[in-house]
XYZ file of C-alpha atoms in Angstrom:
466
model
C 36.398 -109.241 -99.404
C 33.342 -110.200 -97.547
C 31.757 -107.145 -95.136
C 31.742 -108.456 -91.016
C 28.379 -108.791 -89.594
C 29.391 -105.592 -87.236
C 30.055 -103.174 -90.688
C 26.608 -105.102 -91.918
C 24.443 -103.792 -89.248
C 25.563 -100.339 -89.462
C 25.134 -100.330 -93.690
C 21.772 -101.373 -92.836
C 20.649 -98.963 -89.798
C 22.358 -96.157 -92.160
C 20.178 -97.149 -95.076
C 16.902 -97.246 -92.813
C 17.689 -94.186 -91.010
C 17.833 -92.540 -94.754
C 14.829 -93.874 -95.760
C 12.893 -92.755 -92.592
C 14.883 -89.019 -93.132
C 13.053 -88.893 -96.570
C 10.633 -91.147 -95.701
C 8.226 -87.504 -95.608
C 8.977 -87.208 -98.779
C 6.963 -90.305 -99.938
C 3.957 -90.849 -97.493
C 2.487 -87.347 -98.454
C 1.091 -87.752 -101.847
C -1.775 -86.424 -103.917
C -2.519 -90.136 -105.480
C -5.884 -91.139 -105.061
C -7.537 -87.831 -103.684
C -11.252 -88.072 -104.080
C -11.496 -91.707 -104.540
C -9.148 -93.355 -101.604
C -8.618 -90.738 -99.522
C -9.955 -86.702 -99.090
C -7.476 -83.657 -99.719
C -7.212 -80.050 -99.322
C -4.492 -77.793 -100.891
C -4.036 -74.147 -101.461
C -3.743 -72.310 -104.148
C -5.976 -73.602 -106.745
C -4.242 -75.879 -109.690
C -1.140 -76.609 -107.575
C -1.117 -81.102 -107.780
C 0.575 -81.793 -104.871
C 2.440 -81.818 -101.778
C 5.652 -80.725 -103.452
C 3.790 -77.405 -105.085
C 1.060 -76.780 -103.262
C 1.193 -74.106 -100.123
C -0.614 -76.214 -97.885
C -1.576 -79.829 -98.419
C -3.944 -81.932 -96.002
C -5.437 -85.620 -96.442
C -7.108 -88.259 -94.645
C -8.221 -91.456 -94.344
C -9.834 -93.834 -92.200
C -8.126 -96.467 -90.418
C -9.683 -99.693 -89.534
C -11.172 -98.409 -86.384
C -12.693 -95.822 -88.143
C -10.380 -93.012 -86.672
C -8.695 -90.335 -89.028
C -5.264 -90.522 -90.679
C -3.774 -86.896 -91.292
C -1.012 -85.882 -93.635
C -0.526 -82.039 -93.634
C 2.271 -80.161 -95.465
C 3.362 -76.410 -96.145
C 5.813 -74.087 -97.127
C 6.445 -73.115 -94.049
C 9.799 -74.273 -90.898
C 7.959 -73.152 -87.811
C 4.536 -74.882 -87.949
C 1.631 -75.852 -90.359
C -1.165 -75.909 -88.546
C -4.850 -78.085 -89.290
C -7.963 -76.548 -87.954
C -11.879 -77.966 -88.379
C -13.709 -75.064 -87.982
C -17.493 -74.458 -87.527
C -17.353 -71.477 -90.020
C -15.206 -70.007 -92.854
C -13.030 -67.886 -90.443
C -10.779 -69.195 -87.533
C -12.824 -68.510 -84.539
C -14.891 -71.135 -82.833
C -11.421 -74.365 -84.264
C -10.228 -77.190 -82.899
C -6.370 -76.864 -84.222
C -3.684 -79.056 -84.757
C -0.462 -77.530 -85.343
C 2.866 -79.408 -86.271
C 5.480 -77.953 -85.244
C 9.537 -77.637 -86.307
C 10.216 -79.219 -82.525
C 8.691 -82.298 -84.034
C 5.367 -82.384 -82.233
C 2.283 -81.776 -82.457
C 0.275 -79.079 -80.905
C -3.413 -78.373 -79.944
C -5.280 -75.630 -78.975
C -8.869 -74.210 -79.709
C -9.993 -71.228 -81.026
C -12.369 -68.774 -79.122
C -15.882 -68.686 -80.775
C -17.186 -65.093 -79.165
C -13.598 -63.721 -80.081
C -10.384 -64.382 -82.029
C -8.581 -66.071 -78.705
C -6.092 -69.134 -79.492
C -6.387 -70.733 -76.126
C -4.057 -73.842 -75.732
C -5.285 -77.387 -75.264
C -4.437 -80.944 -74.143
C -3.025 -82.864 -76.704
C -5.314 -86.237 -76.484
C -6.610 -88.620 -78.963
C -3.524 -88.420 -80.924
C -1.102 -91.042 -81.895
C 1.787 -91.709 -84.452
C 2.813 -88.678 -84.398
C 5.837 -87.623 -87.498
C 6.875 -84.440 -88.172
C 9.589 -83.714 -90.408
C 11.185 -80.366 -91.574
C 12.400 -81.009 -95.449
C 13.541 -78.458 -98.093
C 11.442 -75.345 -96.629
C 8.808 -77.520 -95.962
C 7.086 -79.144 -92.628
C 5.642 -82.782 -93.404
C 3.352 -84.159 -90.805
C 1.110 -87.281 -90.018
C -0.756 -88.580 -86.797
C -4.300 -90.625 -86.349
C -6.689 -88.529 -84.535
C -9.882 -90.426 -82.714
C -12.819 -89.464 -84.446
C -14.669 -88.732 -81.519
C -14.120 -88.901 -77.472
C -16.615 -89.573 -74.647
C -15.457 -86.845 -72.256
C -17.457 -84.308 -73.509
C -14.931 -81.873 -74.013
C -17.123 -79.493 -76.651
C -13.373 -78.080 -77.906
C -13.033 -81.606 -79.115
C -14.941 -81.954 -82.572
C -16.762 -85.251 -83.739
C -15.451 -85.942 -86.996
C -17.989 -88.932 -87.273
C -20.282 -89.065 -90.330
C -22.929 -86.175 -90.656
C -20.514 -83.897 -88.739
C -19.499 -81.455 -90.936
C -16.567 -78.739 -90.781
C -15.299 -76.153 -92.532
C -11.105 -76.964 -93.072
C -8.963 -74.397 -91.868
C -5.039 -73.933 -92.305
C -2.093 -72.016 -91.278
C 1.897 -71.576 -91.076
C 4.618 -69.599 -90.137
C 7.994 -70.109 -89.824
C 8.264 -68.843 -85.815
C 7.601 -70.808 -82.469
C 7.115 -69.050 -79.166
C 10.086 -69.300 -76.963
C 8.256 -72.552 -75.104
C 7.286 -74.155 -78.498
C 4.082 -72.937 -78.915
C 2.368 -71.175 -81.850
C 2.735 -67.435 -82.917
C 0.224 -65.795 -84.592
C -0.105 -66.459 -88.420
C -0.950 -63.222 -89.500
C -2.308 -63.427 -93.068
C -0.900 -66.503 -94.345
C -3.733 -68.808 -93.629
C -6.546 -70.210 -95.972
C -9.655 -72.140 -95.622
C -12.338 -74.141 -97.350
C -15.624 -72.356 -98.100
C -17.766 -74.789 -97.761
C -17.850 -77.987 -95.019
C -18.082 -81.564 -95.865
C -17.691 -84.367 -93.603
C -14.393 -86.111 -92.800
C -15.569 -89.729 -93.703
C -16.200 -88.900 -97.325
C -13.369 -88.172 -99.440
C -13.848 -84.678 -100.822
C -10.911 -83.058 -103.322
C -10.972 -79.602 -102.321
C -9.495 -76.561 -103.040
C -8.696 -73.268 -100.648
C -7.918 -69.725 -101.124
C -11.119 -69.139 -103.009
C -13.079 -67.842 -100.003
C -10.740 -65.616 -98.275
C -8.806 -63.388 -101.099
C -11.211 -62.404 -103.340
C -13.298 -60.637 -100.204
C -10.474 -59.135 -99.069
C -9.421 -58.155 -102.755
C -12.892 -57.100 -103.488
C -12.904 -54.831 -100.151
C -9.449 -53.131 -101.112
C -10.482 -52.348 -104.251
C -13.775 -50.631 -103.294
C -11.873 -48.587 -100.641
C -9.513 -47.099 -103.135
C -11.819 -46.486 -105.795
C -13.987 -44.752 -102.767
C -11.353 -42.897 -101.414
C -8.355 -42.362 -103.522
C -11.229 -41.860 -106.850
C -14.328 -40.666 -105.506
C -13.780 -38.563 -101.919
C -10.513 -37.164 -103.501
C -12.373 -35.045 -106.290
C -15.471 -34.804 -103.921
C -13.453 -33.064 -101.691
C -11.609 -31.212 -104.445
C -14.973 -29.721 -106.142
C -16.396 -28.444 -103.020
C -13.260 -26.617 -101.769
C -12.539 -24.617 -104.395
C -14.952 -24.956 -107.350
C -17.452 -23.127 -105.765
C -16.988 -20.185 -107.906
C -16.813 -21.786 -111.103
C -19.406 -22.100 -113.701
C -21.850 -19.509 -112.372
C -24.360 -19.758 -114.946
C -24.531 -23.277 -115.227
C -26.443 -25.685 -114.128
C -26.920 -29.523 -113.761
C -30.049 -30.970 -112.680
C -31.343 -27.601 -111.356
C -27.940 -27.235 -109.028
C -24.810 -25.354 -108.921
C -21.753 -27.699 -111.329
C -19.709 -27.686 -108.347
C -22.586 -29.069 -106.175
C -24.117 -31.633 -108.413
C -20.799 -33.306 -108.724
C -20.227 -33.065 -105.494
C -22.954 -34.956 -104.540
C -22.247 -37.819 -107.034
C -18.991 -38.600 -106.069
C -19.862 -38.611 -102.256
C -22.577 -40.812 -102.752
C -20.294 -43.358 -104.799
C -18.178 -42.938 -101.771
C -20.641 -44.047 -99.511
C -21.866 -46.629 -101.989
C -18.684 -48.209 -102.217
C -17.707 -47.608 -98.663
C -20.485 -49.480 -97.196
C -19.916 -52.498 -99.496
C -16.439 -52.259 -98.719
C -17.651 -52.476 -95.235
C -20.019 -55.595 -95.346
C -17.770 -57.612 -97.450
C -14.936 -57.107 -95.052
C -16.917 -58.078 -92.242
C -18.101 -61.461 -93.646
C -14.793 -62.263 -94.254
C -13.260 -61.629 -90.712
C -16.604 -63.130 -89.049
C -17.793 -59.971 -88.377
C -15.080 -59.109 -85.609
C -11.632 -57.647 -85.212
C -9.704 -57.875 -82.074
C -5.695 -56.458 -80.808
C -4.842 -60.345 -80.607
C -4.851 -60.290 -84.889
C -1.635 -57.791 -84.686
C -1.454 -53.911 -84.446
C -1.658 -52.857 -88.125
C -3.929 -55.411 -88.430
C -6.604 -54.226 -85.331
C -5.375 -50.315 -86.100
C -6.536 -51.067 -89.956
C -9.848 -52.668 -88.792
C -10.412 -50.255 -86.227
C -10.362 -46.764 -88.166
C -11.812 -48.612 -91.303
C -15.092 -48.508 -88.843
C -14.194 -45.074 -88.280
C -14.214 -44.057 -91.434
C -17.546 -46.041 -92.348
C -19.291 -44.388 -89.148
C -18.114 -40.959 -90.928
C -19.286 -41.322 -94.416
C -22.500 -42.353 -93.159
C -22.842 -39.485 -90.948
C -21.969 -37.120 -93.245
C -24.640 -37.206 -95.348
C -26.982 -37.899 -92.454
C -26.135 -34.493 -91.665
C -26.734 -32.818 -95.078
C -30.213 -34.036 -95.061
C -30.946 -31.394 -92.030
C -28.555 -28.759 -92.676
C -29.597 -25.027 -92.212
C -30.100 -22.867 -95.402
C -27.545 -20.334 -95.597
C -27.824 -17.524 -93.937
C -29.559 -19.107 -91.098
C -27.830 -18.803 -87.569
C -26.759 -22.650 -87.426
C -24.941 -22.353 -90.918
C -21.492 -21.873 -89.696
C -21.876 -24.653 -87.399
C -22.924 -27.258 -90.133
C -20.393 -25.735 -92.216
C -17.422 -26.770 -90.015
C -19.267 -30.229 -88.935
C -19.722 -30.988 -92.583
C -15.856 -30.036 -93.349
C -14.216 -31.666 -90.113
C -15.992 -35.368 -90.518
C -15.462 -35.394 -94.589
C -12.140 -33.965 -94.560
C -10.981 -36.368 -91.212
C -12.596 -39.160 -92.592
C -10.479 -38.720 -96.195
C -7.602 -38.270 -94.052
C -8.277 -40.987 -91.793
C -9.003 -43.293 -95.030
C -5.664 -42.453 -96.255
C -3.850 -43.883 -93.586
C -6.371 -46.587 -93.512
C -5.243 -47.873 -96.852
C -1.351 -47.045 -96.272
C -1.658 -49.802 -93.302
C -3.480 -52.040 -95.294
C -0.763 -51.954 -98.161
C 1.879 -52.210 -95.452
C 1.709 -54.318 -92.141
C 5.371 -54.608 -91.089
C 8.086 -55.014 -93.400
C 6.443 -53.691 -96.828
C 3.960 -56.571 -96.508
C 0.322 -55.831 -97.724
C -2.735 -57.759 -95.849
C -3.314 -59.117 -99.322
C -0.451 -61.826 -99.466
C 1.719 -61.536 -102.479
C 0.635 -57.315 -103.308
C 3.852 -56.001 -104.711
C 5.418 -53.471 -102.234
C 5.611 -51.141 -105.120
C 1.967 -50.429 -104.147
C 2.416 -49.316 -101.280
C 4.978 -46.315 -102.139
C 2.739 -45.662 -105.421
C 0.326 -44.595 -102.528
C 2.934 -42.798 -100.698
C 3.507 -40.609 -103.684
C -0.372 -40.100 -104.118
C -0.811 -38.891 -100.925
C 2.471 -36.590 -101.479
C 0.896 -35.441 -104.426
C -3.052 -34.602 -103.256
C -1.393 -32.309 -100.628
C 0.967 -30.699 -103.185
C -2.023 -30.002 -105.185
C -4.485 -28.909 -102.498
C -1.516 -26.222 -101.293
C -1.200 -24.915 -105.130
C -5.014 -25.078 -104.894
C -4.724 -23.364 -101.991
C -2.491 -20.922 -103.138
C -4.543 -20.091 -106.641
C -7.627 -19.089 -104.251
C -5.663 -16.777 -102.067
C -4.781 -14.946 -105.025
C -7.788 -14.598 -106.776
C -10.828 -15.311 -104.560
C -13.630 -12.351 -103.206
C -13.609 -12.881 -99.332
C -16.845 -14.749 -98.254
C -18.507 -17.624 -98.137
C -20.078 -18.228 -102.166
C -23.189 -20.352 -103.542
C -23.800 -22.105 -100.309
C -26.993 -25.020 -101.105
C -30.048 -24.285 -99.042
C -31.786 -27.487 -98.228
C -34.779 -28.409 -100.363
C -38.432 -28.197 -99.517
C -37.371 -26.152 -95.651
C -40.920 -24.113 -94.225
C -39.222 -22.019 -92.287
C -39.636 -17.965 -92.569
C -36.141 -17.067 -92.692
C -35.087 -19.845 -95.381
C -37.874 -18.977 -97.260
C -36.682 -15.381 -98.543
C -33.509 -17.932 -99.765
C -35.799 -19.451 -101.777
C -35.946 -18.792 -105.600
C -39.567 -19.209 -107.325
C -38.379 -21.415 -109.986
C -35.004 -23.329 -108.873
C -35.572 -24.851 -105.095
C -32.045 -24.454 -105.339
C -31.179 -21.551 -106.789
C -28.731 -19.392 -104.493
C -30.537 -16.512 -102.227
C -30.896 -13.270 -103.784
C -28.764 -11.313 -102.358
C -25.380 -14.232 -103.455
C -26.965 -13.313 -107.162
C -25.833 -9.892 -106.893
C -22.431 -11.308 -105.071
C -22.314 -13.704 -107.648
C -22.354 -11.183 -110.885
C -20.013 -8.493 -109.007
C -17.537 -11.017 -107.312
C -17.902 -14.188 -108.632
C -17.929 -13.886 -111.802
C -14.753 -11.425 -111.816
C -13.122 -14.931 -109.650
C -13.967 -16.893 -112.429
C -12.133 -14.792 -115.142
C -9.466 -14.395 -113.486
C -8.706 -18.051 -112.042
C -10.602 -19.843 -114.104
C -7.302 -21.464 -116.439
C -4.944 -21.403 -113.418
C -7.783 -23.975 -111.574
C -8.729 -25.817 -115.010
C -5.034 -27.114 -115.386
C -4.906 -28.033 -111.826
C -7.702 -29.737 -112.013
C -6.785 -31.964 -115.013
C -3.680 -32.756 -113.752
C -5.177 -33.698 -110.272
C -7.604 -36.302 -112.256
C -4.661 -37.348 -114.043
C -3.341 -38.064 -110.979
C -6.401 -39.542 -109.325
C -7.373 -41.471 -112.274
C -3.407 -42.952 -112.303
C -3.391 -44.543 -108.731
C -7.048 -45.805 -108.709
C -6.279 -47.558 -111.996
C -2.624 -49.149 -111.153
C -3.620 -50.101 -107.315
C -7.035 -52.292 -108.358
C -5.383 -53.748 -111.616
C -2.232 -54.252 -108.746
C -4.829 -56.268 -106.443
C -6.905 -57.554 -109.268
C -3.532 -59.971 -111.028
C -2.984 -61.305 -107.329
C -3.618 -64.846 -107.835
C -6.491 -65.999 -105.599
């Protein structure tokens, strides 16, 4: 039976409407990147559009304007920035959205602001939502002649960093929410009439891996059995010595100077990733994480800032260094700790290092449970067997003054004032005897401990895949 004309037409507007449903499908390809056309994608060895997390091309037109595909995992928005450095500030953005439109705005260069902007030198727009995934295309004009400065020249010799970003929310009005940390970028910039084959996610995570890392082995490792040795190892090992010092001091003083080795570094590397800013805009775990991170930099710095001028014991300022010295270590350990629980959870068990298992987070959760345990039984142990007094305080090294110098021995700059020698061999030592097993055990099973979250949290970071 033949078909009429009428049931003709609509076979054939059915047929085009499903090739222009899937039609996404097919005009955002990986074939020819590098050699007809430039590409972006995220993470590194995905091939295409169909595996990649975000996916960008272009080409030029015959007017010598830029063709965009862009692509991501993602059923709010994917958004396509050229940026002016690594980071997101100072971007003119594209985002295309699940309302099937595109969207532009510009990002702040003095601070992370996402201010919204007119839409113009845009055309053929098509944005498609398809199995998880937004597909987009649109020619943007290389260039305009308003001179609108939020409006970047992609002609030759202009150069740009890429930048990228999704999430699958919209604003009540259709505009863009804040991506959080599911964005990536290129490290280096290249201009937008060449065709480049690059690859993202190698400048972002491994700074922010690298800083995580450093901060736990700082403050879970380090600061932990810092803190531990100068609370209540005082007493212990009376007649030894390391380097001319007291056991309890010398290690002391190693393990706070990692900290502050690793802190700092921690500190620099963070900052060159964020572009040397934080702001309340990036989210509150986000800002609160930034913003006592600084904190706790300012106070390991200051700490042993301190130390260097410290009164020798016995002197009338002691007591006050004493409980300076104790308030900005122990508040800055404390203050780390919650530093690093925010960082391993941002809202709904989600780490600022995308994909960092949320069994991370409650490992920390139980460390934290377990250095207080410890410090109580610690605690505890001291009560029981302890001399009341203040024991084998450090004078500082190379003081002129009269009073310190009686403090003084002739051979050991160090060596504890005379009078904590006779302290030492009546009360000390009789501490030692008698706690000395009780503290021992603790102590190994606190560096079991110690040694046990350090290790699983970095090798935890370290398998993320950049």
């Amino acid at each position: 039976m033949m078909m009429q004309p009428f049931h003709l037409l609509v076979v054939m507007a059915t047929g085009i409407a499903l090739v222009q449903c899937h039609g996404g499908e097919h005009h955002i390809s990986a074939d020819g990147c590098g050699v007809t056309k430039g590409c972006f994608r995220d993470p590194s060895g995905c091939t295409g559009p169909t595996d990649c997390d975000y996916f960008t091309s272009w080409m030029l037109d015959e007017n010598k304007n830029n063709k965009f595909t862009v692509t991501g995992t993602a059923t709010g928005y994917v958004a396509l920035g050229f940026s002016n450095n690594p980071g997101m500030k100072d971007s003119d953005v594209y985002a295309c959205t699940k309302n099937n439109e595109v969207v532009r705005s510009y990002n702040n260069a003095d601070e992370y602001q996402n201010i919204g902007a007119e839409l113009k030198g845009v055309s053929e727009v098509a944005v498609a939502v398809v199995d998880g995934r937004i597909e987009c295309s649109f020619i943007r004009q290389a260039y305009l002649v308003d001179n609108d400065a939020t409006y970047f020249d992609l002609r030759e010799n202009n150069t740009y960093n890429i930048i990228m970003a999704k999430s699958d929310d919209l604003t009540g009005d259709g505009n863009v929410v804040y991506h959080g940390a599911t964005k990536t970028g290129s490290p280096e910039q290249f201009s937008f009439t060449d065709f480049e084959d690059a690859v993202g996610g190698m400048e972002g995570l491994p700074l922010q891996k690298s800083h995580g890392s450093l901060m736990v082995i700082a403050w879970v490792g380090f600061a932990s059995v810092g803190i531990v040795m100068a609370r209540f190892f005082k007493p212990m090992w009376p007649d030894t010595k390391i380097c001319g010092v007291a056991v309890w001091f010398a290690l002391h003083r190693t393990f706070m100077v990692m900290t502050f080795l690793c802190t700092v570094a921690a500190f620099i590397i963070i900052f060159i990733h964020t572009g040397y800013y934080f702001t309340p805009d990036e989210g509150l775990p986000r800002f609160l994480h930034a913003l006592f991170g600084t904190i706790v930099t300012f106070c390991v710095i200051l700490n042993p800032v301190m130390a260097l001028f410290r009164p020798h014991p016995g002197e009338p300022r002691r007591p006050i260094f004493n409980w300076a010295h104790w308030f900005v270590g122990t508040g800055g350990h404390t203050l780390a700790m919650v530093t690093i629980i925010i960082g391993l959870n941002n809202g709904d068990f989600v780490s600022l290092i995308d994909d960092l298992p949320s069994r991370v987070f409650w490992v920390m959760i139980a460390f934290i449970f377990f250095h207080y345990i410890v410090w109580l039984l610690f605690e505890i142990q001291r009560c029981l067997t302890d001399s009341q007094g203040r024991t084998n305080d450090i004078p500082l090294h190379g003081s002129d003054k009269g009073s310190s110098q009686q403090h003084l021995s002739q051979n050991d700059s160090y060596a504890p004032p005379p009078e904590d020698d006779a302290y030492r061999d009546d009360r000390i030592c009789q501490t030692t005897e008698e706690g000395s097993m009780a503290k021992t055990v603790l102590l190994v099973i606190y560096l079991v401990g110690v040694l046990f979250t350090v290790i699983f949290i970095v090798t935890s970071i370290a398998v993320v895949p950049a």
